[in-house]
Amino acid sequence: SVADMARDLLEAAGIRTSFMSPQTVVAKAMHSTSDFPVLLADSSSRILRSAYDSQPGVMKKIGKVNKARDFRPLTSVRLGEAPTLLKINEGAEFQYGTIAESRETYSLGTYGRIFGITRQALINDDLGAFTDMSIQLGRSVAEFEAGFLLDKIVSNPKMADNKALFHADHNNIGTTGALSEATLSEARKMMRKQTGLDGKTPIDARPKYLVIPAALETQAEKILSAIYAAKVSDANPFTNMLEILVEPRLDVVSETKWYLFSDPGILTVLEYAYLENNEGPMVETRPGWETDGVEFKVRLDIGAGILDHRGALMNAGV
């Protein structure tokens, strides 16, 4: 139990506890030895991290992770396509070419909360309170992170060209219509025909992920399922071509809107970053002051930004 661990730590520090009550042992351990808060923090952090890692986020899959050394703005510079080669006649000079570039910037922010566990819970509980609280905190951090990253897409932010991520000029808004083979075919064609920064060179932005609200899950599975057709015209062209990612948070925004994304390792639309050496949630503890017990501070340093519109397409679905 917590009281037993506190007693062992006090004894190891040379403090006799033979005649101390569990209440006294816990109170003295919180204020007399730094090992006790550290032990509680380590235990809570391990459980929290396990719960956090067990909640894989959809948006993490379509995004690319990065690390930031500090909180200064992160600038991503994307070079355009190299100019095509020109024929050089005998005695003629080589001509200079130019390479366009685009820049997108985002910064890290700090997010967190403080939670307390009472002295009574420490005395009465055999770590169950820690386990339950840490699991809930881990899930809470994962939920916040998922919503934070999703908002970078659904808010349709403006990019460096002063146009929204999904914009007619970006050629990444599908013709309105329910999710179907026809609308998927159109969307894939639009992404394949995307051009580089020079506006001419095809970059073949092949879609990999179909991101949908829960309301479209059954329909998406039907469209992407294997069909053993008796004739070629009945074959399903999308079998095993796209990976379905269901994001229930999208249902709150729209039950019909769906998205296509390219492989982030090839064409990065969403990038998110953690502070270096502080990837994921961090936990610190201290003896409670307002709360008679122990206070836990959970902190997450994270930032995210949109780097490129060419690897994404949105269809309103209606």
PDB file of C-alpha atoms in Angstrom:
ATOM      1  CA  SER A   1       0.000   0.000   0.000  1.00  0.00           C
ATOM      2  CA  VAL A   2       0.954   3.662  -0.200  1.00  0.00           C
ATOM      3  CA  ALA A   3       1.401   3.806   3.567  1.00  0.00           C
ATOM      4  CA  ASP A   4       3.728   0.781   3.505  1.00  0.00           C
ATOM      5  CA  MET A   5       5.905   2.372   0.819  1.00  0.00           C
ATOM      6  CA  ALA A   6       5.995   5.607   2.791  1.00  0.00           C
ATOM      7  CA  ARG A   7       7.056   3.707   5.908  1.00  0.00           C
ATOM      8  CA  ASP A   8       9.872   1.904   4.049  1.00  0.00           C
ATOM      9  CA  LEU A   9      11.189   5.177   2.619  1.00  0.00           C
ATOM     10  CA  LEU A  10      11.170   6.848   6.044  1.00  0.00           C
ATOM     11  CA  GLU A  11      13.008   3.924   7.629  1.00  0.00           C
ATOM     12  CA  ALA A  12      15.588   4.013   4.812  1.00  0.00           C
ATOM     13  CA  ALA A  13      16.089   7.701   5.598  1.00  0.00           C
ATOM     14  CA  GLY A  14      16.754   6.860   9.259  1.00  0.00           C
ATOM     15  CA  ILE A  15      13.359   7.899  10.618  1.00  0.00           C
ATOM     16  CA  ARG A  16      11.752   5.423  13.002  1.00  0.00           C
ATOM     17  CA  THR A  17       8.106   4.714  12.263  1.00  0.00           C
ATOM     18  CA  SER A  18       7.288   1.939  14.745  1.00  0.00           C
ATOM     19  CA  PHE A  19       4.708   3.953  16.653  1.00  0.00           C
ATOM     20  CA  MET A  20       3.431   6.107  13.778  1.00  0.00           C
ATOM     21  CA  SER A  21      -0.088   5.717  12.462  1.00  0.00           C
ATOM     22  CA  PRO A  22      -0.601   5.328   8.698  1.00  0.00           C
ATOM     23  CA  GLN A  23      -1.851   8.916   8.592  1.00  0.00           C
ATOM     24  CA  THR A  24       1.321  10.208  10.225  1.00  0.00           C
ATOM     25  CA  VAL A  25       3.571   8.025   8.062  1.00  0.00           C
ATOM     26  CA  VAL A  26       2.058   9.335   4.834  1.00  0.00           C
ATOM     27  CA  ALA A  27       2.108  12.961   5.974  1.00  0.00           C
ATOM     28  CA  LYS A  28       5.711  12.729   7.181  1.00  0.00           C
ATOM     29  CA  ALA A  29       6.877  10.956   4.006  1.00  0.00           C
ATOM     30  CA  MET A  30       5.418  13.718   1.861  1.00  0.00           C
ATOM     31  CA  HIS A  31       7.321  16.386   3.742  1.00  0.00           C
ATOM     32  CA  SER A  32      10.419  14.592   5.064  1.00  0.00           C
ATOM     33  CA  THR A  33      11.814  12.694   2.072  1.00  0.00           C
ATOM     34  CA  SER A  34      11.941  13.646  -1.582  1.00  0.00           C
ATOM     35  CA  ASP A  35      11.848   9.975  -2.564  1.00  0.00           C
ATOM     36  CA  PHE A  36       8.146   9.627  -1.797  1.00  0.00           C
ATOM     37  CA  PRO A  37       6.825  12.295  -4.218  1.00  0.00           C
ATOM     38  CA  VAL A  38       9.263  11.008  -6.849  1.00  0.00           C
ATOM     39  CA  LEU A  39       8.003   7.451  -6.401  1.00  0.00           C
ATOM     40  CA  LEU A  40       4.413   8.594  -6.730  1.00  0.00           C
ATOM     41  CA  ALA A  41       5.268  10.675  -9.819  1.00  0.00           C
ATOM     42  CA  ASP A  42       7.098   7.779 -11.490  1.00  0.00           C
ATOM     43  CA  SER A  43       4.268   5.356 -10.811  1.00  0.00           C
ATOM     44  CA  SER A  44       1.643   7.780 -12.037  1.00  0.00           C
ATOM     45  CA  SER A  45       3.693   8.701 -15.118  1.00  0.00           C
ATOM     46  CA  ARG A  46       4.148   5.077 -16.195  1.00  0.00           C
ATOM     47  CA  ILE A  47       0.448   4.288 -15.874  1.00  0.00           C
ATOM     48  CA  LEU A  48      -0.572   7.567 -17.537  1.00  0.00           C
ATOM     49  CA  ARG A  49       1.804   6.994 -20.441  1.00  0.00           C
ATOM     50  CA  SER A  50       0.510   3.462 -20.953  1.00  0.00           C
ATOM     51  CA  ALA A  51      -3.076   4.716 -21.096  1.00  0.00           C
ATOM     52  CA  TYR A  52      -2.016   7.569 -23.395  1.00  0.00           C
ATOM     53  CA  ASP A  53      -0.170   5.245 -25.787  1.00  0.00           C
ATOM     54  CA  SER A  54      -3.133   2.862 -25.930  1.00  0.00           C
ATOM     55  CA  GLN A  55      -5.280   5.578 -27.544  1.00  0.00           C
ATOM     56  CA  PRO A  56      -3.883   5.805 -31.093  1.00  0.00           C
ATOM     57  CA  GLY A  57      -5.128   8.962 -32.786  1.00  0.00           C
ATOM     58  CA  VAL A  58      -6.358   9.082 -36.362  1.00  0.00           C
ATOM     59  CA  MET A  59      -4.752  12.446 -36.995  1.00  0.00           C
ATOM     60  CA  LYS A  60      -1.368  11.193 -35.800  1.00  0.00           C
ATOM     61  CA  LYS A  61      -1.486   8.645 -38.594  1.00  0.00           C
ATOM     62  CA  ILE A  62      -2.049  11.206 -41.334  1.00  0.00           C
ATOM     63  CA  GLY A  63       0.471  13.611 -39.803  1.00  0.00           C
ATOM     64  CA  LYS A  64       4.237  13.705 -39.508  1.00  0.00           C
ATOM     65  CA  VAL A  65       5.890  14.106 -36.114  1.00  0.00           C
ATOM     66  CA  ASN A  66       8.735  16.513 -35.445  1.00  0.00           C
ATOM     67  CA  LYS A  67      10.740  17.778 -32.467  1.00  0.00           C
ATOM     68  CA  ALA A  68      11.322  21.375 -31.412  1.00  0.00           C
ATOM     69  CA  ARG A  69      14.314  22.548 -29.388  1.00  0.00           C
ATOM     70  CA  ASP A  70      12.370  25.485 -27.915  1.00  0.00           C
ATOM     71  CA  PHE A  71       9.160  27.473 -28.269  1.00  0.00           C
ATOM     72  CA  ARG A  72      10.293  29.700 -31.098  1.00  0.00           C
ATOM     73  CA  PRO A  73       8.295  29.384 -34.358  1.00  0.00           C
ATOM     74  CA  LEU A  74       9.060  26.339 -36.477  1.00  0.00           C
ATOM     75  CA  THR A  75       9.381  27.203 -40.159  1.00  0.00           C
ATOM     76  CA  SER A  76       9.033  24.531 -42.800  1.00  0.00           C
ATOM     77  CA  VAL A  77      10.502  25.441 -46.172  1.00  0.00           C
ATOM     78  CA  ARG A  78       9.328  23.376 -49.116  1.00  0.00           C
ATOM     79  CA  LEU A  79      11.350  23.602 -52.298  1.00  0.00           C
ATOM     80  CA  GLY A  80       9.564  23.425 -55.603  1.00  0.00           C
ATOM     81  CA  GLU A  81      10.468  21.329 -58.569  1.00  0.00           C
ATOM     82  CA  ALA A  82      13.784  21.800 -60.357  1.00  0.00           C
ATOM     83  CA  PRO A  83      13.483  23.415 -63.804  1.00  0.00           C
ATOM     84  CA  THR A  84      13.426  21.089 -66.771  1.00  0.00           C
ATOM     85  CA  LEU A  85      16.578  20.572 -68.783  1.00  0.00           C
ATOM     86  CA  LEU A  86      17.052  22.544 -71.991  1.00  0.00           C
ATOM     87  CA  LYS A  87      18.936  21.550 -75.094  1.00  0.00           C
ATOM     88  CA  ILE A  88      22.256  23.375 -75.388  1.00  0.00           C
ATOM     89  CA  ASN A  89      23.364  23.917 -78.944  1.00  0.00           C
ATOM     90  CA  GLU A  90      27.013  23.844 -79.839  1.00  0.00           C
ATOM     91  CA  GLY A  91      28.743  26.945 -78.510  1.00  0.00           C
ATOM     92  CA  ALA A  92      25.605  28.180 -76.750  1.00  0.00           C
ATOM     93  CA  GLU A  93      25.453  29.168 -73.086  1.00  0.00           C
ATOM     94  CA  PHE A  94      23.669  27.251 -70.357  1.00  0.00           C
ATOM     95  CA  GLN A  95      20.612  29.080 -69.074  1.00  0.00           C
ATOM     96  CA  TYR A  96      19.820  29.682 -65.424  1.00  0.00           C
ATOM     97  CA  GLY A  97      16.742  28.151 -63.871  1.00  0.00           C
ATOM     98  CA  THR A  98      14.867  28.962 -60.666  1.00  0.00           C
ATOM     99  CA  ILE A  99      13.318  26.834 -57.941  1.00  0.00           C
ATOM    100  CA  ALA A 100      10.274  28.147 -56.134  1.00  0.00           C
ATOM    101  CA  GLU A 101       9.782  27.693 -52.413  1.00  0.00           C
ATOM    102  CA  SER A 102       6.975  27.964 -49.895  1.00  0.00           C
ATOM    103  CA  ARG A 103       7.110  28.536 -46.131  1.00  0.00           C
ATOM    104  CA  GLU A 104       4.670  27.540 -43.419  1.00  0.00           C
ATOM    105  CA  THR A 105       5.142  28.395 -39.744  1.00  0.00           C
ATOM    106  CA  TYR A 106       3.724  27.155 -36.456  1.00  0.00           C
ATOM    107  CA  SER A 107       4.730  27.236 -32.793  1.00  0.00           C
ATOM    108  CA  LEU A 108       4.564  25.019 -29.736  1.00  0.00           C
ATOM    109  CA  GLY A 109       2.250  25.787 -26.857  1.00  0.00           C
ATOM    110  CA  THR A 110       2.024  24.403 -23.331  1.00  0.00           C
ATOM    111  CA  TYR A 111      -1.172  22.757 -22.118  1.00  0.00           C
ATOM    112  CA  GLY A 112      -1.801  21.234 -18.719  1.00  0.00           C
ATOM    113  CA  ARG A 113      -3.799  20.877 -15.533  1.00  0.00           C
ATOM    114  CA  ILE A 114      -3.200  20.230 -11.847  1.00  0.00           C
ATOM    115  CA  PHE A 115      -5.032  17.413 -10.083  1.00  0.00           C
ATOM    116  CA  GLY A 116      -4.991  16.435  -6.438  1.00  0.00           C
ATOM    117  CA  ILE A 117      -5.373  13.145  -4.593  1.00  0.00           C
ATOM    118  CA  THR A 118      -6.375  13.434  -0.954  1.00  0.00           C
ATOM    119  CA  ARG A 119      -4.475  12.259   2.085  1.00  0.00           C
ATOM    120  CA  GLN A 120      -7.409  10.006   2.932  1.00  0.00           C
ATOM    121  CA  ALA A 121      -7.153   8.279  -0.436  1.00  0.00           C
ATOM    122  CA  LEU A 122      -3.408   7.802   0.050  1.00  0.00           C
ATOM    123  CA  ILE A 123      -3.956   6.214   3.452  1.00  0.00           C
ATOM    124  CA  ASN A 124      -6.893   4.010   2.535  1.00  0.00           C
ATOM    125  CA  ASP A 125      -5.940   2.883  -0.943  1.00  0.00           C
ATOM    126  CA  ASP A 126      -3.500   0.237  -2.189  1.00  0.00           C
ATOM    127  CA  LEU A 127      -2.509   2.200  -5.295  1.00  0.00           C
ATOM    128  CA  GLY A 128      -5.932   1.738  -6.879  1.00  0.00           C
ATOM    129  CA  ALA A 129      -6.604   5.451  -6.664  1.00  0.00           C
ATOM    130  CA  PHE A 130      -3.332   6.161  -8.451  1.00  0.00           C
ATOM    131  CA  THR A 131      -4.092   3.627 -11.138  1.00  0.00           C
ATOM    132  CA  ASP A 132      -7.590   4.927 -11.833  1.00  0.00           C
ATOM    133  CA  MET A 133      -6.553   8.570 -11.787  1.00  0.00           C
ATOM    134  CA  SER A 134      -3.479   8.004 -13.962  1.00  0.00           C
ATOM    135  CA  ILE A 135      -5.434   6.011 -16.531  1.00  0.00           C
ATOM    136  CA  GLN A 136      -8.061   8.736 -16.741  1.00  0.00           C
ATOM    137  CA  LEU A 137      -5.370  11.410 -17.097  1.00  0.00           C
ATOM    138  CA  GLY A 138      -3.650   9.440 -19.857  1.00  0.00           C
ATOM    139  CA  ARG A 139      -6.896   9.097 -21.767  1.00  0.00           C
ATOM    140  CA  SER A 140      -7.686  12.757 -21.189  1.00  0.00           C
ATOM    141  CA  VAL A 141      -4.347  13.835 -22.685  1.00  0.00           C
ATOM    142  CA  ALA A 142      -4.889  11.557 -25.683  1.00  0.00           C
ATOM    143  CA  GLU A 143      -8.386  12.991 -26.167  1.00  0.00           C
ATOM    144  CA  PHE A 144      -7.084  16.550 -25.999  1.00  0.00           C
ATOM    145  CA  GLU A 145      -4.303  15.782 -28.457  1.00  0.00           C
ATOM    146  CA  ALA A 146      -6.692  14.127 -30.921  1.00  0.00           C
ATOM    147  CA  GLY A 147      -9.023  17.109 -30.824  1.00  0.00           C
ATOM    148  CA  PHE A 148      -6.133  19.555 -31.067  1.00  0.00           C
ATOM    149  CA  LEU A 149      -4.781  17.922 -34.236  1.00  0.00           C
ATOM    150  CA  LEU A 150      -8.216  17.391 -35.765  1.00  0.00           C
ATOM    151  CA  ASP A 151      -8.989  21.090 -35.368  1.00  0.00           C
ATOM    152  CA  LYS A 152      -6.002  21.901 -37.571  1.00  0.00           C
ATOM    153  CA  ILE A 153      -7.858  20.175 -40.405  1.00  0.00           C
ATOM    154  CA  VAL A 154     -11.547  20.931 -39.824  1.00  0.00           C
ATOM    155  CA  SER A 155     -10.924  24.619 -39.039  1.00  0.00           C
ATOM    156  CA  ASN A 156      -9.598  24.940 -42.611  1.00  0.00           C
ATOM    157  CA  PRO A 157      -6.859  27.427 -41.664  1.00  0.00           C
ATOM    158  CA  LYS A 158      -5.272  29.926 -43.988  1.00  0.00           C
ATOM    159  CA  MET A 159      -1.852  29.053 -45.342  1.00  0.00           C
ATOM    160  CA  ALA A 160       1.084  31.230 -46.350  1.00  0.00           C
ATOM    161  CA  ASP A 161      -0.587  32.033 -49.691  1.00  0.00           C
ATOM    162  CA  ASN A 162      -3.477  33.589 -47.698  1.00  0.00           C
ATOM    163  CA  LYS A 163      -5.855  30.895 -48.924  1.00  0.00           C
ATOM    164  CA  ALA A 164      -7.545  28.233 -46.830  1.00  0.00           C
ATOM    165  CA  LEU A 165      -6.194  24.690 -46.746  1.00  0.00           C
ATOM    166  CA  PHE A 166      -9.229  23.471 -48.702  1.00  0.00           C
ATOM    167  CA  HIS A 167      -9.824  26.068 -51.391  1.00  0.00           C
ATOM    168  CA  ALA A 168     -10.997  26.052 -54.996  1.00  0.00           C
ATOM    169  CA  ASP A 169      -7.666  27.563 -56.066  1.00  0.00           C
ATOM    170  CA  HIS A 170      -5.905  24.650 -54.369  1.00  0.00           C
ATOM    171  CA  ASN A 171      -7.988  22.228 -56.436  1.00  0.00           C
ATOM    172  CA  ASN A 172      -8.670  20.047 -53.402  1.00  0.00           C
ATOM    173  CA  ILE A 173     -12.425  20.349 -52.862  1.00  0.00           C
ATOM    174  CA  GLY A 174     -14.363  17.479 -54.385  1.00  0.00           C
ATOM    175  CA  THR A 175     -17.641  17.898 -56.203  1.00  0.00           C
ATOM    176  CA  THR A 176     -20.434  17.624 -53.690  1.00  0.00           C
ATOM    177  CA  GLY A 177     -21.944  14.177 -53.501  1.00  0.00           C
ATOM    178  CA  ALA A 178     -22.265  11.269 -51.121  1.00  0.00           C
ATOM    179  CA  LEU A 179     -19.288   8.980 -50.575  1.00  0.00           C
ATOM    180  CA  SER A 180     -19.345   6.586 -53.508  1.00  0.00           C
ATOM    181  CA  GLU A 181     -17.165   4.989 -56.138  1.00  0.00           C
ATOM    182  CA  ALA A 182     -17.841   7.956 -58.424  1.00  0.00           C
ATOM    183  CA  THR A 183     -16.913  10.661 -55.901  1.00  0.00           C
ATOM    184  CA  LEU A 184     -13.856   8.703 -54.751  1.00  0.00           C
ATOM    185  CA  SER A 185     -12.764   8.297 -58.354  1.00  0.00           C
ATOM    186  CA  GLU A 186     -13.081  12.032 -58.931  1.00  0.00           C
ATOM    187  CA  ALA A 187     -11.187  12.801 -55.718  1.00  0.00           C
ATOM    188  CA  ARG A 188      -8.339  10.458 -56.586  1.00  0.00           C
ATOM    189  CA  LYS A 189      -8.076  11.984 -60.057  1.00  0.00           C
ATOM    190  CA  MET A 190      -7.928  15.499 -58.608  1.00  0.00           C
ATOM    191  CA  MET A 191      -5.121  14.521 -56.242  1.00  0.00           C
ATOM    192  CA  ARG A 192      -3.190  12.713 -58.963  1.00  0.00           C
ATOM    193  CA  LYS A 193      -3.341  15.852 -61.124  1.00  0.00           C
ATOM    194  CA  GLN A 194      -1.927  18.157 -58.446  1.00  0.00           C
ATOM    195  CA  THR A 195       1.091  20.132 -59.627  1.00  0.00           C
ATOM    196  CA  GLY A 196       4.177  21.445 -57.872  1.00  0.00           C
ATOM    197  CA  LEU A 197       4.969  25.004 -56.880  1.00  0.00           C
ATOM    198  CA  ASP A 198       5.714  25.848 -60.506  1.00  0.00           C
ATOM    199  CA  GLY A 199       2.067  25.139 -61.333  1.00  0.00           C
ATOM    200  CA  LYS A 200       3.060  22.772 -64.151  1.00  0.00           C
ATOM    201  CA  THR A 201       4.975  19.727 -62.921  1.00  0.00           C
ATOM    202  CA  PRO A 202       2.667  16.836 -61.889  1.00  0.00           C
ATOM    203  CA  ILE A 203       3.538  15.495 -58.432  1.00  0.00           C
ATOM    204  CA  ASP A 204       1.142  12.532 -58.439  1.00  0.00           C
ATOM    205  CA  ALA A 205      -0.245  13.019 -54.921  1.00  0.00           C
ATOM    206  CA  ARG A 206      -1.575   9.487 -54.514  1.00  0.00           C
ATOM    207  CA  PRO A 207      -4.159   9.177 -51.707  1.00  0.00           C
ATOM    208  CA  LYS A 208      -3.535   6.633 -48.960  1.00  0.00           C
ATOM    209  CA  TYR A 209      -6.032   7.374 -46.174  1.00  0.00           C
ATOM    210  CA  LEU A 210      -9.789   7.870 -46.289  1.00  0.00           C
ATOM    211  CA  VAL A 211     -10.758   9.788 -43.138  1.00  0.00           C
ATOM    212  CA  ILE A 212     -14.455   9.613 -42.316  1.00  0.00           C
ATOM    213  CA  PRO A 213     -16.942  10.195 -39.504  1.00  0.00           C
ATOM    214  CA  ALA A 214     -18.447   7.142 -37.820  1.00  0.00           C
ATOM    215  CA  ALA A 215     -21.677   7.701 -39.760  1.00  0.00           C
ATOM    216  CA  LEU A 216     -19.916   6.751 -43.018  1.00  0.00           C
ATOM    217  CA  GLU A 217     -18.024   3.704 -41.749  1.00  0.00           C
ATOM    218  CA  THR A 218     -20.381   1.068 -43.165  1.00  0.00           C
ATOM    219  CA  GLN A 219     -20.652   2.836 -46.509  1.00  0.00           C
ATOM    220  CA  ALA A 220     -16.865   3.172 -46.741  1.00  0.00           C
ATOM    221  CA  GLU A 221     -16.373  -0.506 -45.965  1.00  0.00           C
ATOM    222  CA  LYS A 222     -18.827  -1.440 -48.711  1.00  0.00           C
ATOM    223  CA  ILE A 223     -17.062   0.749 -51.247  1.00  0.00           C
ATOM    224  CA  LEU A 224     -13.573  -0.523 -50.384  1.00  0.00           C
ATOM    225  CA  SER A 225     -14.435  -4.186 -49.853  1.00  0.00           C
ATOM    226  CA  ALA A 226     -13.221  -6.889 -52.207  1.00  0.00           C
ATOM    227  CA  ILE A 227     -15.706  -7.974 -54.872  1.00  0.00           C
ATOM    228  CA  TYR A 228     -15.077 -11.214 -56.719  1.00  0.00           C
ATOM    229  CA  ALA A 229     -16.609 -10.074 -59.979  1.00  0.00           C
ATOM    230  CA  ALA A 230     -17.681 -12.361 -62.778  1.00  0.00           C
ATOM    231  CA  LYS A 231     -16.641  -9.740 -65.302  1.00  0.00           C
ATOM    232  CA  VAL A 232     -14.067  -6.962 -65.371  1.00  0.00           C
ATOM    233  CA  SER A 233     -16.673  -4.191 -65.427  1.00  0.00           C
ATOM    234  CA  ASP A 234     -17.964  -5.310 -62.015  1.00  0.00           C
ATOM    235  CA  ALA A 235     -14.566  -5.290 -60.299  1.00  0.00           C
ATOM    236  CA  ASN A 236     -13.985  -2.852 -57.432  1.00  0.00           C
ATOM    237  CA  PRO A 237     -11.140  -0.497 -58.387  1.00  0.00           C
ATOM    238  CA  PHE A 238     -10.666   0.662 -54.777  1.00  0.00           C
ATOM    239  CA  THR A 239     -10.079  -2.736 -53.163  1.00  0.00           C
ATOM    240  CA  ASN A 240      -7.051  -2.425 -50.828  1.00  0.00           C
ATOM    241  CA  MET A 241      -6.252   0.959 -52.345  1.00  0.00           C
ATOM    242  CA  LEU A 242      -7.187   3.103 -49.342  1.00  0.00           C
ATOM    243  CA  GLU A 243      -7.003   2.676 -45.587  1.00  0.00           C
ATOM    244  CA  ILE A 244     -10.138   3.689 -43.708  1.00  0.00           C
ATOM    245  CA  LEU A 245      -9.580   5.892 -40.659  1.00  0.00           C
ATOM    246  CA  VAL A 246     -12.736   6.490 -38.615  1.00  0.00           C
ATOM    247  CA  GLU A 247     -12.752   9.641 -36.480  1.00  0.00           C
ATOM    248  CA  PRO A 248     -15.977   9.919 -34.402  1.00  0.00           C
ATOM    249  CA  ARG A 249     -15.170  13.548 -33.550  1.00  0.00           C
ATOM    250  CA  LEU A 250     -15.933  14.395 -37.175  1.00  0.00           C
ATOM    251  CA  ASP A 251     -19.596  13.460 -36.640  1.00  0.00           C
ATOM    252  CA  VAL A 252     -20.007  16.547 -34.466  1.00  0.00           C
ATOM    253  CA  VAL A 253     -18.885  18.702 -37.384  1.00  0.00           C
ATOM    254  CA  SER A 254     -20.606  16.802 -40.194  1.00  0.00           C
ATOM    255  CA  GLU A 255     -21.831  13.241 -40.721  1.00  0.00           C
ATOM    256  CA  THR A 256     -21.307  13.462 -44.486  1.00  0.00           C
ATOM    257  CA  LYS A 257     -17.972  15.239 -44.936  1.00  0.00           C
ATOM    258  CA  TRP A 258     -14.965  13.050 -45.761  1.00  0.00           C
ATOM    259  CA  TYR A 259     -11.275  13.521 -46.539  1.00  0.00           C
ATOM    260  CA  LEU A 260      -8.451  11.915 -48.488  1.00  0.00           C
ATOM    261  CA  PHE A 261      -4.816  12.217 -47.405  1.00  0.00           C
ATOM    262  CA  SER A 262      -1.520  11.158 -48.950  1.00  0.00           C
ATOM    263  CA  ASP A 263       1.202   9.274 -47.124  1.00  0.00           C
ATOM    264  CA  PRO A 264       2.712  11.916 -44.764  1.00  0.00           C
ATOM    265  CA  GLY A 265       6.169  10.469 -45.373  1.00  0.00           C
ATOM    266  CA  ILE A 266       5.869  11.416 -49.041  1.00  0.00           C
ATOM    267  CA  LEU A 267       3.703  14.532 -48.967  1.00  0.00           C
ATOM    268  CA  THR A 268       3.171  16.095 -45.541  1.00  0.00           C
ATOM    269  CA  VAL A 269      -0.067  17.974 -44.986  1.00  0.00           C
ATOM    270  CA  LEU A 270      -0.180  18.021 -41.179  1.00  0.00           C
ATOM    271  CA  GLU A 271       2.950  18.229 -39.035  1.00  0.00           C
ATOM    272  CA  TYR A 272       2.937  18.182 -35.247  1.00  0.00           C
ATOM    273  CA  ALA A 273       5.865  18.638 -32.905  1.00  0.00           C
ATOM    274  CA  TYR A 274       6.735  18.031 -29.268  1.00  0.00           C
ATOM    275  CA  LEU A 275       9.349  19.801 -27.224  1.00  0.00           C
ATOM    276  CA  GLU A 276      12.599  17.855 -27.494  1.00  0.00           C
ATOM    277  CA  ASN A 277      13.049  15.368 -24.635  1.00  0.00           C
ATOM    278  CA  ASN A 278       9.448  16.051 -23.564  1.00  0.00           C
ATOM    279  CA  GLU A 279       7.545  13.973 -26.103  1.00  0.00           C
ATOM    280  CA  GLY A 280       4.055  13.278 -24.852  1.00  0.00           C
ATOM    281  CA  PRO A 281       2.602  14.095 -21.421  1.00  0.00           C
ATOM    282  CA  MET A 282       4.938  14.842 -18.509  1.00  0.00           C
ATOM    283  CA  VAL A 283       3.980  14.436 -14.853  1.00  0.00           C
ATOM    284  CA  GLU A 284       5.298  16.281 -11.797  1.00  0.00           C
ATOM    285  CA  THR A 285       4.176  16.020  -8.171  1.00  0.00           C
ATOM    286  CA  ARG A 286       4.407  18.001  -4.961  1.00  0.00           C
ATOM    287  CA  PRO A 287       2.829  17.737  -1.510  1.00  0.00           C
ATOM    288  CA  GLY A 288      -0.586  19.342  -1.581  1.00  0.00           C
ATOM    289  CA  TRP A 289      -1.176  22.744  -0.071  1.00  0.00           C
ATOM    290  CA  GLU A 290      -4.701  23.657  -1.075  1.00  0.00           C
ATOM    291  CA  THR A 291      -5.409  19.902  -1.133  1.00  0.00           C
ATOM    292  CA  ASP A 292      -4.426  17.815   1.893  1.00  0.00           C
ATOM    293  CA  GLY A 293      -2.547  15.151  -0.054  1.00  0.00           C
ATOM    294  CA  VAL A 294      -0.493  15.147  -3.258  1.00  0.00           C
ATOM    295  CA  GLU A 295      -0.879  17.360  -6.309  1.00  0.00           C
ATOM    296  CA  PHE A 296      -0.096  16.123  -9.810  1.00  0.00           C
ATOM    297  CA  LYS A 297       0.722  18.494 -12.652  1.00  0.00           C
ATOM    298  CA  VAL A 298       0.281  17.092 -16.162  1.00  0.00           C
ATOM    299  CA  ARG A 299       1.921  19.094 -18.940  1.00  0.00           C
ATOM    300  CA  LEU A 300       1.972  18.674 -22.719  1.00  0.00           C
ATOM    301  CA  ASP A 301       4.158  20.798 -24.996  1.00  0.00           C
ATOM    302  CA  ILE A 302       2.802  20.447 -28.524  1.00  0.00           C
ATOM    303  CA  GLY A 303       2.338  22.437 -31.694  1.00  0.00           C
ATOM    304  CA  ALA A 304       0.935  21.661 -35.133  1.00  0.00           C
ATOM    305  CA  GLY A 305       0.654  23.277 -38.514  1.00  0.00           C
ATOM    306  CA  ILE A 306      -0.387  22.685 -42.113  1.00  0.00           C
ATOM    307  CA  LEU A 307       2.583  22.394 -44.459  1.00  0.00           C
ATOM    308  CA  ASP A 308       1.059  21.552 -47.839  1.00  0.00           C
ATOM    309  CA  HIS A 309      -2.428  21.450 -49.356  1.00  0.00           C
ATOM    310  CA  ARG A 310      -1.576  19.107 -52.223  1.00  0.00           C
ATOM    311  CA  GLY A 311      -1.766  15.919 -50.178  1.00  0.00           C
ATOM    312  CA  ALA A 312      -5.314  16.472 -48.934  1.00  0.00           C
ATOM    313  CA  LEU A 313      -8.805  16.649 -50.404  1.00  0.00           C
ATOM    314  CA  MET A 314     -12.167  17.371 -48.775  1.00  0.00           C
ATOM    315  CA  ASN A 315     -15.636  16.482 -49.974  1.00  0.00           C
ATOM    316  CA  ALA A 316     -18.709  17.866 -48.178  1.00  0.00           C
ATOM    317  CA  GLY A 317     -20.567  14.682 -49.070  1.00  0.00           C
ATOM    318  CA  VAL A 318     -23.955  16.265 -49.797  1.00  0.00           C
TER     319      VAL A 318
END
